[in-house]
CSV table of C-alpha atoms and ligand atoms in Angstrom, one decimal:
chain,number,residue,atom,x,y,z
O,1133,UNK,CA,-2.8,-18.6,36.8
O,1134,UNK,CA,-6.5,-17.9,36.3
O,1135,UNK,CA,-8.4,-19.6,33.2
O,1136,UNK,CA,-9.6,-17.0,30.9
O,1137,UNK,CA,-13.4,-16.8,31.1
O,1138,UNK,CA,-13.2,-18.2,34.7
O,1139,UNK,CA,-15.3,-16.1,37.3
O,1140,UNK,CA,-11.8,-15.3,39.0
O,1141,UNK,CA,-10.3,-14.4,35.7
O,1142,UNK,CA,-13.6,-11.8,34.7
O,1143,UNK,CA,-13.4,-10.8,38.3
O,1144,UNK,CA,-10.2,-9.6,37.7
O,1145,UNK,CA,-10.9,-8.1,34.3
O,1146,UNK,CA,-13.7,-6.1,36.3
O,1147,UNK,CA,-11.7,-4.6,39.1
O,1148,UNK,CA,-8.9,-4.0,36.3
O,1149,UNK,CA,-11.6,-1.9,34.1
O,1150,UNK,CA,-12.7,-0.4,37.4
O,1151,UNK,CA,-9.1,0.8,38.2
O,1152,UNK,CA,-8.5,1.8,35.1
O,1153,UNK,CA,-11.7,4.4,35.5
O,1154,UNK,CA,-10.9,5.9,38.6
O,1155,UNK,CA,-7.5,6.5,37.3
O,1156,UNK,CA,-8.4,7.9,33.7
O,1157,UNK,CA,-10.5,10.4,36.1
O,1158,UNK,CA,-7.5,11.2,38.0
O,1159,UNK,CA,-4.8,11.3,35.1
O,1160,UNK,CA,-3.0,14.2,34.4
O,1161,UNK,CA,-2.5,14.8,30.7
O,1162,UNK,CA,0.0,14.2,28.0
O,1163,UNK,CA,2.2,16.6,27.0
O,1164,UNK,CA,4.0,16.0,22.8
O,1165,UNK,CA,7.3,18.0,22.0
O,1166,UNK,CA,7.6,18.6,18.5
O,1167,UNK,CA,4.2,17.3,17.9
O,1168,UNK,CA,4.1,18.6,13.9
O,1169,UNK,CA,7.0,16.1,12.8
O,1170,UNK,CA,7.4,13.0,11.2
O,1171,UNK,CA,6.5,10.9,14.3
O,1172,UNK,CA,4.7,13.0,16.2
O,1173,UNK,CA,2.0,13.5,13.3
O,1174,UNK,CA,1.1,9.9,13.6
O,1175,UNK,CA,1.7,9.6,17.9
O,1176,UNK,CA,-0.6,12.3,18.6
O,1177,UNK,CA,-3.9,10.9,17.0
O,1178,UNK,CA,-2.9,7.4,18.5
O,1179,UNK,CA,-2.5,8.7,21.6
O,1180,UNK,CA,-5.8,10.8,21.6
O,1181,UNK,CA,-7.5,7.9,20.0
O,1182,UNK,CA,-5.8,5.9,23.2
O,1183,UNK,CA,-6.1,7.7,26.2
O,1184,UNK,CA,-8.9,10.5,24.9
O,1185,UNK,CA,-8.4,13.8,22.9
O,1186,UNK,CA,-9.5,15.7,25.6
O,1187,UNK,CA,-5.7,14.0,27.8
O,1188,UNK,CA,-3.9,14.8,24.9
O,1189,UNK,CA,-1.6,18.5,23.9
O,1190,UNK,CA,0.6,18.6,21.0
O,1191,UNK,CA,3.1,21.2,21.0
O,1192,UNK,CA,5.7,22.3,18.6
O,1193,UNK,CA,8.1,25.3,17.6
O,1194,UNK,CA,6.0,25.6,14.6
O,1195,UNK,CA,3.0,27.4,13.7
O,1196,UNK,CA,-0.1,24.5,13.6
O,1197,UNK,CA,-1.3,24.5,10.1
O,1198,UNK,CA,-4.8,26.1,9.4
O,1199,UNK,CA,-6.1,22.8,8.1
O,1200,UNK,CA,-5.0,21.2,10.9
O,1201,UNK,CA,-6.4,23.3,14.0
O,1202,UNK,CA,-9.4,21.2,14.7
O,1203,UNK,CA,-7.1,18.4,15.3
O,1204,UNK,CA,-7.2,19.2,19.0
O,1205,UNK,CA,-5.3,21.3,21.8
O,1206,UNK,CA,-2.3,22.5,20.1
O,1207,UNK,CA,-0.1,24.9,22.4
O,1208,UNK,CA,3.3,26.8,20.8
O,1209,UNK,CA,6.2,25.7,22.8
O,1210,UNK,CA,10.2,26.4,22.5
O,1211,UNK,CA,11.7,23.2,24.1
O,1212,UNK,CA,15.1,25.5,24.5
O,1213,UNK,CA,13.0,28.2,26.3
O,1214,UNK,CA,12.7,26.3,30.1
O,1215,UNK,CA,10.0,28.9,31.5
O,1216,UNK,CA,7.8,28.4,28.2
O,1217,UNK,CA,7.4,24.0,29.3
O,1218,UNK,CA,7.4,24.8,33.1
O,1219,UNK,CA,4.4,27.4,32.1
O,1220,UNK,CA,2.8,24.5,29.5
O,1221,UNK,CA,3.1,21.4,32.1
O,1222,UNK,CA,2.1,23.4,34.7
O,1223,UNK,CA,-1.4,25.2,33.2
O,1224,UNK,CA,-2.5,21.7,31.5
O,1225,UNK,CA,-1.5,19.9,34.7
O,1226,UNK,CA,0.9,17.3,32.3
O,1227,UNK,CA,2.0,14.2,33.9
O,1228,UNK,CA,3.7,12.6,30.7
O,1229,UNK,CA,6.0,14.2,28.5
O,1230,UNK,CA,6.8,12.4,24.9
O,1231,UNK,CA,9.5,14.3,23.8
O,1232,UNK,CA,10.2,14.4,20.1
O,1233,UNK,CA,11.5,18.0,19.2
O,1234,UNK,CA,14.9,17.7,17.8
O,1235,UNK,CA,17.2,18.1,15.0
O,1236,UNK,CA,17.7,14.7,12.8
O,1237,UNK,CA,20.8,13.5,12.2
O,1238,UNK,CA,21.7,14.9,8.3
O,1239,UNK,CA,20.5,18.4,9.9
O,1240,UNK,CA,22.2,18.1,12.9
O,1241,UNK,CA,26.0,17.7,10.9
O,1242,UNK,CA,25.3,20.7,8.8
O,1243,UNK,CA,24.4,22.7,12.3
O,1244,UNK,CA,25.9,21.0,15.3
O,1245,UNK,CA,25.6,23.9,17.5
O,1246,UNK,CA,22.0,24.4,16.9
O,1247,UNK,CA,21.6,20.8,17.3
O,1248,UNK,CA,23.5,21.1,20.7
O,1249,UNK,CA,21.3,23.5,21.8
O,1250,UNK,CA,18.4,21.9,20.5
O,1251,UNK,CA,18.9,18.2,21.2
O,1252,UNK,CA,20.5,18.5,24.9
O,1253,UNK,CA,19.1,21.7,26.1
O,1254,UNK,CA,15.6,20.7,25.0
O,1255,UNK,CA,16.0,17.9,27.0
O,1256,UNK,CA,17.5,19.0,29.6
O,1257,UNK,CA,14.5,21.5,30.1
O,1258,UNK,CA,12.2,18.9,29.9
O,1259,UNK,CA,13.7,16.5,32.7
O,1260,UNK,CA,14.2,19.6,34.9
O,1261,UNK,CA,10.3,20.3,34.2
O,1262,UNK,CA,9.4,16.7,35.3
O,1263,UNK,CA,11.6,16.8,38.0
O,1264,UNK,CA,9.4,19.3,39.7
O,1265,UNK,CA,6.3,18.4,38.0
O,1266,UNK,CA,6.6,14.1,38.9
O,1267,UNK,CA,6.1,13.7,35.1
O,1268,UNK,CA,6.9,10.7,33.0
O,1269,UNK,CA,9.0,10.9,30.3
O,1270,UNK,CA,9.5,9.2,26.8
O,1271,UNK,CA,12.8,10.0,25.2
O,1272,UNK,CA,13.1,8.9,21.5
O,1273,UNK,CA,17.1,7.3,21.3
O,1274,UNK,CA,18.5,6.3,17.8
O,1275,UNK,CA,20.6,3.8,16.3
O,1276,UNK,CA,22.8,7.1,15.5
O,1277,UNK,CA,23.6,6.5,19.5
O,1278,UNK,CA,26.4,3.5,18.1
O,1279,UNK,CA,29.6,4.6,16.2
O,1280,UNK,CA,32.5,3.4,14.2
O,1281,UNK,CA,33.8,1.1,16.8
O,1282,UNK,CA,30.5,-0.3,17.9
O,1283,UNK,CA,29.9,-4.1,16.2
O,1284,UNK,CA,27.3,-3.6,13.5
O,1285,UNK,CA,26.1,-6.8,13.0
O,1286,UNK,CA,23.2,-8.1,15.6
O,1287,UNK,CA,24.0,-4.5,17.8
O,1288,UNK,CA,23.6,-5.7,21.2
O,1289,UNK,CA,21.5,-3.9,23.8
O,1290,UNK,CA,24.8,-3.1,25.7
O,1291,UNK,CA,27.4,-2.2,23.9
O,1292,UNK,CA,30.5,0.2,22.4
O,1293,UNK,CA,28.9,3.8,21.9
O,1294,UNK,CA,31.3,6.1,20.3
O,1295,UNK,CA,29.1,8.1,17.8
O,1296,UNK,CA,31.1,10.5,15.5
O,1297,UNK,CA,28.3,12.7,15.0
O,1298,UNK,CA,26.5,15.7,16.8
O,1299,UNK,CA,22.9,13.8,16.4
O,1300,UNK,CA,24.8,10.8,17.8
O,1301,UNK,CA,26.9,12.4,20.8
O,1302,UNK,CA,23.0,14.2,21.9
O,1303,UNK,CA,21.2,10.9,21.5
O,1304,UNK,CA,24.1,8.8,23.7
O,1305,UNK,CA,24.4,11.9,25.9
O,1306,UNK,CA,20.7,12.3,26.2
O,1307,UNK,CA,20.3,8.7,27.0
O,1308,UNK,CA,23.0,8.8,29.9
O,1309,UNK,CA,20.5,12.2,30.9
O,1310,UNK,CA,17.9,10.2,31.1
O,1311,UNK,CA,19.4,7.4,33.1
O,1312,UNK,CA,21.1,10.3,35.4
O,1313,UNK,CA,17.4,11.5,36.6
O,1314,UNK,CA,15.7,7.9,36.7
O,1315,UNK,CA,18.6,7.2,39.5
O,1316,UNK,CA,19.3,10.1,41.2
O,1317,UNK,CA,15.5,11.9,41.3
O,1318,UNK,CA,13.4,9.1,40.8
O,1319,UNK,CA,12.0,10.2,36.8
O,1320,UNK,CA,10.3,7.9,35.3
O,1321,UNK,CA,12.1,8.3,32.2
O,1322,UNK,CA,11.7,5.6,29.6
O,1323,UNK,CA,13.1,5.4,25.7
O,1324,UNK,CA,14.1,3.4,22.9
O,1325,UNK,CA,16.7,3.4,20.3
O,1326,UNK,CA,14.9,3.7,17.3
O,1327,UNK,CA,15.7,2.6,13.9
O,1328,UNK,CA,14.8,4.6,10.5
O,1329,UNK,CA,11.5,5.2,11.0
O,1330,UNK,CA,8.8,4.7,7.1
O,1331,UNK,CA,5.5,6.3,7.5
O,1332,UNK,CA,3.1,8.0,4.9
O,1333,UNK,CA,1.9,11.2,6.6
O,1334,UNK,CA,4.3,13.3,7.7
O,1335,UNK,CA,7.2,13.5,5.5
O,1336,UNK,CA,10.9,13.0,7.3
O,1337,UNK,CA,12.9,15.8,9.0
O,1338,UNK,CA,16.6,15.8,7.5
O,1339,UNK,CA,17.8,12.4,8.8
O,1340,UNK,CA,19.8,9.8,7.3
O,1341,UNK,CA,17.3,7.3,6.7
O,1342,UNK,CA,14.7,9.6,4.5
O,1343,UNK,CA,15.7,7.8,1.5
O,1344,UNK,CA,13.0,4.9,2.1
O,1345,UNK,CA,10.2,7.0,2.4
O,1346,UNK,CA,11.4,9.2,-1.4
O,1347,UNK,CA,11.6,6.1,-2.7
O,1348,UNK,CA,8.4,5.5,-2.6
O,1349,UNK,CA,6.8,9.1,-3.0
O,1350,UNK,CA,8.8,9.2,-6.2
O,1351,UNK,CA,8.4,5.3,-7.3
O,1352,UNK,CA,4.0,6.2,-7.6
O,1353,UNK,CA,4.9,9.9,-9.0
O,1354,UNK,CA,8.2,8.8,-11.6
O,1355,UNK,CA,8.9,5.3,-11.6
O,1356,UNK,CA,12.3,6.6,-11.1
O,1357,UNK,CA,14.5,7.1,-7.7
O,1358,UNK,CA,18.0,8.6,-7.5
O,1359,UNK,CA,19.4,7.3,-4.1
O,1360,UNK,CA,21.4,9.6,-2.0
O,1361,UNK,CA,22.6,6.5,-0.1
O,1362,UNK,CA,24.8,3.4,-2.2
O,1363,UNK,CA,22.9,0.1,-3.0
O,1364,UNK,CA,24.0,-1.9,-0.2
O,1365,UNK,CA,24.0,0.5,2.8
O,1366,UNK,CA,22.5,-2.0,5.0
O,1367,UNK,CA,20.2,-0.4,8.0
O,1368,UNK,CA,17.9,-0.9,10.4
O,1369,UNK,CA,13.6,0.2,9.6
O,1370,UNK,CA,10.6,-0.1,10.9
O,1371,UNK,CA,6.9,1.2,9.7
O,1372,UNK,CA,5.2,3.9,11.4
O,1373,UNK,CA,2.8,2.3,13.0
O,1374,UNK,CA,5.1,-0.6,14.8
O,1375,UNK,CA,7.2,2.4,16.1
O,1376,UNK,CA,4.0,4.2,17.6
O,1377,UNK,CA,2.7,1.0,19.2
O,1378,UNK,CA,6.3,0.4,21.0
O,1379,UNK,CA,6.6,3.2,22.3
O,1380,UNK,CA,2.9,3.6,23.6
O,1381,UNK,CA,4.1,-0.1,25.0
O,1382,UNK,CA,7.2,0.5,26.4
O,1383,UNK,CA,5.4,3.6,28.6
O,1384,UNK,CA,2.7,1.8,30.0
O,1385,UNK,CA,4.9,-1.6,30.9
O,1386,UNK,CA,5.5,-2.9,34.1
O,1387,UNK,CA,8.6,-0.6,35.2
O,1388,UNK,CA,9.9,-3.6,37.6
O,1389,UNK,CA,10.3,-5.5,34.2
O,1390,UNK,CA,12.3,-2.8,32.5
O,1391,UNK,CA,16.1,-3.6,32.8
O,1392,UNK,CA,17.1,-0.8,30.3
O,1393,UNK,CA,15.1,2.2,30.9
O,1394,UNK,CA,17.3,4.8,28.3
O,1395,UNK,CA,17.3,2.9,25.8
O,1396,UNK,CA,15.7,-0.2,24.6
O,1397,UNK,CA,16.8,-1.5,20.8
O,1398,UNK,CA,14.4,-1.8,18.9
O,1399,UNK,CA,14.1,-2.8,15.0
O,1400,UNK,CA,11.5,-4.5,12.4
O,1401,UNK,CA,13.6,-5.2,9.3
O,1402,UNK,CA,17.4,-4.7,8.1
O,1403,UNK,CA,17.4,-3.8,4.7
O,1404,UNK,CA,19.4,-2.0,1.5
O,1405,UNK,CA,18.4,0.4,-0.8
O,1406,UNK,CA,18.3,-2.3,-3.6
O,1407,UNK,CA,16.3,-4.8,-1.1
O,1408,UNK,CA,13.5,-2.1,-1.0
O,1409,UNK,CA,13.9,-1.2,-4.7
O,1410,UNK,CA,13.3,-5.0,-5.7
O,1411,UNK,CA,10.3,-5.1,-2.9
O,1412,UNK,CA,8.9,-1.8,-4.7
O,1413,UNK,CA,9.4,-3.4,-8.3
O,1414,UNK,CA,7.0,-6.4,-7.3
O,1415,UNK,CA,4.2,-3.9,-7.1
O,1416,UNK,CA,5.6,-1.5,-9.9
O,1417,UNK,CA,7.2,-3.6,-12.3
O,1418,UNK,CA,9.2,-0.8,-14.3
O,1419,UNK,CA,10.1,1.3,-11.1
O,1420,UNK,CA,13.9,1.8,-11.8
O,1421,UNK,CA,16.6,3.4,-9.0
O,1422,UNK,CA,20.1,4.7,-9.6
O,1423,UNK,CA,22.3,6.1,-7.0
O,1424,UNK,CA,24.0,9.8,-6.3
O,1425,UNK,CA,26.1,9.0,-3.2
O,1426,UNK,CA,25.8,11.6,-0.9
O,1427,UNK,CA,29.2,11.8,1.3
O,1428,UNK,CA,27.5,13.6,4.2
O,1429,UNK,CA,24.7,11.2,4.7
O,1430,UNK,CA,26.7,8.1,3.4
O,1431,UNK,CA,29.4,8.3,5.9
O,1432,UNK,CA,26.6,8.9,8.9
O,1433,UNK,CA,25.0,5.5,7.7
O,1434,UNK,CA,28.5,3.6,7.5
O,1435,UNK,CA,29.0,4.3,11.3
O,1436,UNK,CA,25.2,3.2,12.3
O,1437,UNK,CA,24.6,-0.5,13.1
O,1438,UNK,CA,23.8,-2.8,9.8
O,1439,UNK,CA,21.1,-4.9,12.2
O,1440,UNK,CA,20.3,-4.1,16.0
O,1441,UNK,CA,19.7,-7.3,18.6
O,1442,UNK,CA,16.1,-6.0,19.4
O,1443,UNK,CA,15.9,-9.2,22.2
O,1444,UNK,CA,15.9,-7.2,25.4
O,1445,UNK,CA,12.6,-5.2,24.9
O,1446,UNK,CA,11.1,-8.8,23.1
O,1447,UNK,CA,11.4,-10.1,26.6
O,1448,UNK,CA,10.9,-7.3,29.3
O,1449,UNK,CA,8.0,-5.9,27.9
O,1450,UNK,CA,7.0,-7.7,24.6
O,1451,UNK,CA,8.0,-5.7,22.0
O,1452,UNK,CA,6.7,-7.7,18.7
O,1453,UNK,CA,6.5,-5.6,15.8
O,1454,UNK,CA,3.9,-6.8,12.9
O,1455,UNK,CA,5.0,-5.3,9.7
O,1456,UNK,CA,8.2,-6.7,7.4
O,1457,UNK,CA,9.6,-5.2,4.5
O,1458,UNK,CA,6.8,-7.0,2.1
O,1459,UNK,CA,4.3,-6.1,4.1
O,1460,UNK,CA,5.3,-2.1,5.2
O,1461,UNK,CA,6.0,-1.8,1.2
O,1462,UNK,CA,2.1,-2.9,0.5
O,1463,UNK,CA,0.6,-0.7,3.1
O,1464,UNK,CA,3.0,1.9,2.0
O,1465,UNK,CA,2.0,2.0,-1.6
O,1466,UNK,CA,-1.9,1.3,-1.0
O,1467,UNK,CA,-2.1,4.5,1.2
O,1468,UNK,CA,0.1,6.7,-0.6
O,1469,UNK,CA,-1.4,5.7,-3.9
O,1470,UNK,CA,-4.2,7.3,-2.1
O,1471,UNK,CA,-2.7,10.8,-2.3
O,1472,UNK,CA,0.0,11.0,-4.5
O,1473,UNK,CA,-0.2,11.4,-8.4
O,1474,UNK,CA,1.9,10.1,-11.3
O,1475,UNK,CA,2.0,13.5,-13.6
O,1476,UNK,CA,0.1,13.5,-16.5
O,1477,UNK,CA,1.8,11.3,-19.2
O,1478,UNK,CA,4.0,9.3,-17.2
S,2069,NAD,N1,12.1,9.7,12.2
S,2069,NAD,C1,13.1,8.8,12.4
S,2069,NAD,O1,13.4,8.0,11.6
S,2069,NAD,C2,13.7,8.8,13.8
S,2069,NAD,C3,14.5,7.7,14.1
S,2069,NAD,C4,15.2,7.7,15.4
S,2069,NAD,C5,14.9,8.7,16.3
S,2069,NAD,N2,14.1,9.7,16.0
S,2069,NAD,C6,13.9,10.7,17.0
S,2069,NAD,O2,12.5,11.0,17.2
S,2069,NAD,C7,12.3,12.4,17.5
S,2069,NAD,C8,11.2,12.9,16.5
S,2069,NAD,O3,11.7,12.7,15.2
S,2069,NAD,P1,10.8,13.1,13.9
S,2069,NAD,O4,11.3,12.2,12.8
S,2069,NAD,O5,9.4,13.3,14.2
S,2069,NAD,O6,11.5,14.5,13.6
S,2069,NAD,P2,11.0,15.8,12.7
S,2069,NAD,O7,12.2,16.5,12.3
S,2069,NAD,O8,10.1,15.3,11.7
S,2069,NAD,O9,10.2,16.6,13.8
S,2069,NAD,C9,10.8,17.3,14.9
S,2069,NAD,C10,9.9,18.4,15.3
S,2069,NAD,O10,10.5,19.1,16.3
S,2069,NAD,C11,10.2,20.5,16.1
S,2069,NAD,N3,11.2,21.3,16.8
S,2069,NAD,C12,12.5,21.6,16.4
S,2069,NAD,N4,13.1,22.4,17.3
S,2069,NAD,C13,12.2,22.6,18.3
S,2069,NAD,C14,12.2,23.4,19.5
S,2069,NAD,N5,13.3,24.1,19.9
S,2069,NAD,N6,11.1,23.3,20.3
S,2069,NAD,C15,10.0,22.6,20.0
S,2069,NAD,N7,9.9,21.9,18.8
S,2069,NAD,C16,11.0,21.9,18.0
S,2069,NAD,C17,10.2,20.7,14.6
S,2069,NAD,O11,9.5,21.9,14.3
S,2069,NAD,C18,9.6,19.4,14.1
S,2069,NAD,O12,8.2,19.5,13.9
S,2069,NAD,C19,13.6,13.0,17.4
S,2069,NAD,O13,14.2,13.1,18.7
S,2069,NAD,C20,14.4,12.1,16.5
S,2069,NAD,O14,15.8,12.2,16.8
S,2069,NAD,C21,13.5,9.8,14.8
């Protein structure tokens, strides 16, 4: 073990730094699916920020935004279209694919074929793509990958996965995918199971979890919240910027210390509707909730874990995330405060 500061120890830093030059020159570039969403509004700038805009091409089946189109390269791509990513990975010579385009889990149930088509064929295309292309690949997982019969409470990393829903047969299916070219074609394909994901810039795609992020867009704007979701629907959450920094982390660990490649559990908080509601009242005292069960979304969370056992990627490649509940619902509030209004007379 070398001291830090020693000359062995700054010696090593040096050749490190030097390594990592010669192979920033060398890199191929990064490649985002469904770069306009929820996550990948917040991954793309942290990856550009990380690695250099110039490495970094966000893609999506949506026209960019005018506002946005200075952001950087932005290319259209059709994840179910397979000639359309060979063509993209190919001319931007791509050599890591994050892929994020998919339909969430509330939009998946009300079309399951689309979400088929979608979920596994996008995917599909893209690990056919890096097949031939020696790309790595991130694949976002869910805790909509568990089921009925799987045990909610502390989830372990390996476990019962029976999911009774279409978003939750493509993100088990996808993960077995996954697995399937890491073993038999050598892909580096790496992903994690992610929880409900709260975040202030993009808003949330149709999934089951959206509830926490309207709670507290409509807490600054109304001081009042009708919950699709019952008080004590107890799920798994974690902040934006937790989510972006695991899965940054999980791509560039070690891969001889990855036991799980597809996919690692990961979480920051298990919370209820009421928790977050009391958490939001500390900073806005007369913030009042009632609840609208929706039966759609309500039966999707009551087969998802109520906690996930988040100990494997703690340990192989030192997942830690920073942000609680009391400390997400502060940041969450001090930059949405930022940009949302109360109307006038409220
Ligand atoms: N947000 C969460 O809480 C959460 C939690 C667990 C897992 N995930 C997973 O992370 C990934 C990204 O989630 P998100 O919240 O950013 O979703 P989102 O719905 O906000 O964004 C998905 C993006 O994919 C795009 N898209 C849809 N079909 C496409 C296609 N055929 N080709 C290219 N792009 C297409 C959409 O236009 C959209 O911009 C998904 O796989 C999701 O299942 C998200």
């Amino acid at each position: 073990m070398q001291e830090p500061g020693s000359r062995e120890h700054l010696a090593a830093s040096r050749s490190r730094r030097a390594g990592n030059r010669r192979s920033r020159r060398g890199i191929r570039r990064i490649l985002v699916t469904g770069a306009l969403g929820q996550i990948g509004s917040e991954l793309v700038p942290a990856l550009r920020e990380h690695y250099g805009a110039e490495r970094v091409l966000a893609s999506d089946l949506r026209i960019m935004p005018l506002h946005r189109s200075a952001e950087g390269a932005y290319e259209h791509l059709d994840c179910t279209q397979p000639q359309q990513i060979l063509e993209v990975i190919r001319r931007h010579d791509i050599g890591t694919v994050y892929h994020l385009a998919a339909l969430l889990s509330a939009v998946a149930e009300e079309k399951p074929h689309a979400a088929w088509s979608i979920n596994m064929g996008g995917l599909y295309n893209v690990l056919e793509a890096a097949r031939q292309y020696r790309c790595q690949v991130f694949f976002p997982s869910s805790i909509g990958a568990f089921g009925p019969s799987t045990p909610r409470e502390r989830t372990p990393q390996v476990t019962i996965q029976r999911p009774t829903t279409m978003y939750g047969v493509t993100k088990v299916a996808g993960e077995l995918l996954c697995d399937y070219y890491a073993g038999r074609f050598g892909v580096d394909t790496r992903g994690l199971r992610l929880p409900g994901l709260i975040s202030h810039v993009a808003p949330p795609g149709g999934g089951t979890t959206d509830y926490a992020v309207e709670m507290f867009y409509q807490a600054l704007r109304y001081k009042h919240y009708t919950c699709f979701l019952g008080s004590d629907t107890r799920l798994d959450m974690m902040y934006m910027p937790d989510a972006i920094g695991a899965m940054i982390g999980l791509m560039e660990a070690d891969a001889a210390r990855l036991r799980y490649r597809n996919a690692y559990n990961v979480t920051a908080m298990s919370i209820t509707a009421a928790e977050l509601a009391a958490e939001i009242r500390k900073h806005i005292p007369t913030f009042a909730i009632d609840y609208q069960v929706d039966p759609v979304r309500q039966s999707i969370a009551d087969s998802w874990p109520r906690s996930l056992d988040d100990g494997a990627a703690r340990e192989d490649w030192g997942f830690s995330p920073r942000f609680d509940l009391a400390g997400m619902t502060a940041d969450m509030l001090a930059r949405l405060s930022e940009k949302v209004r109360a109307p006038k007379g409220s």
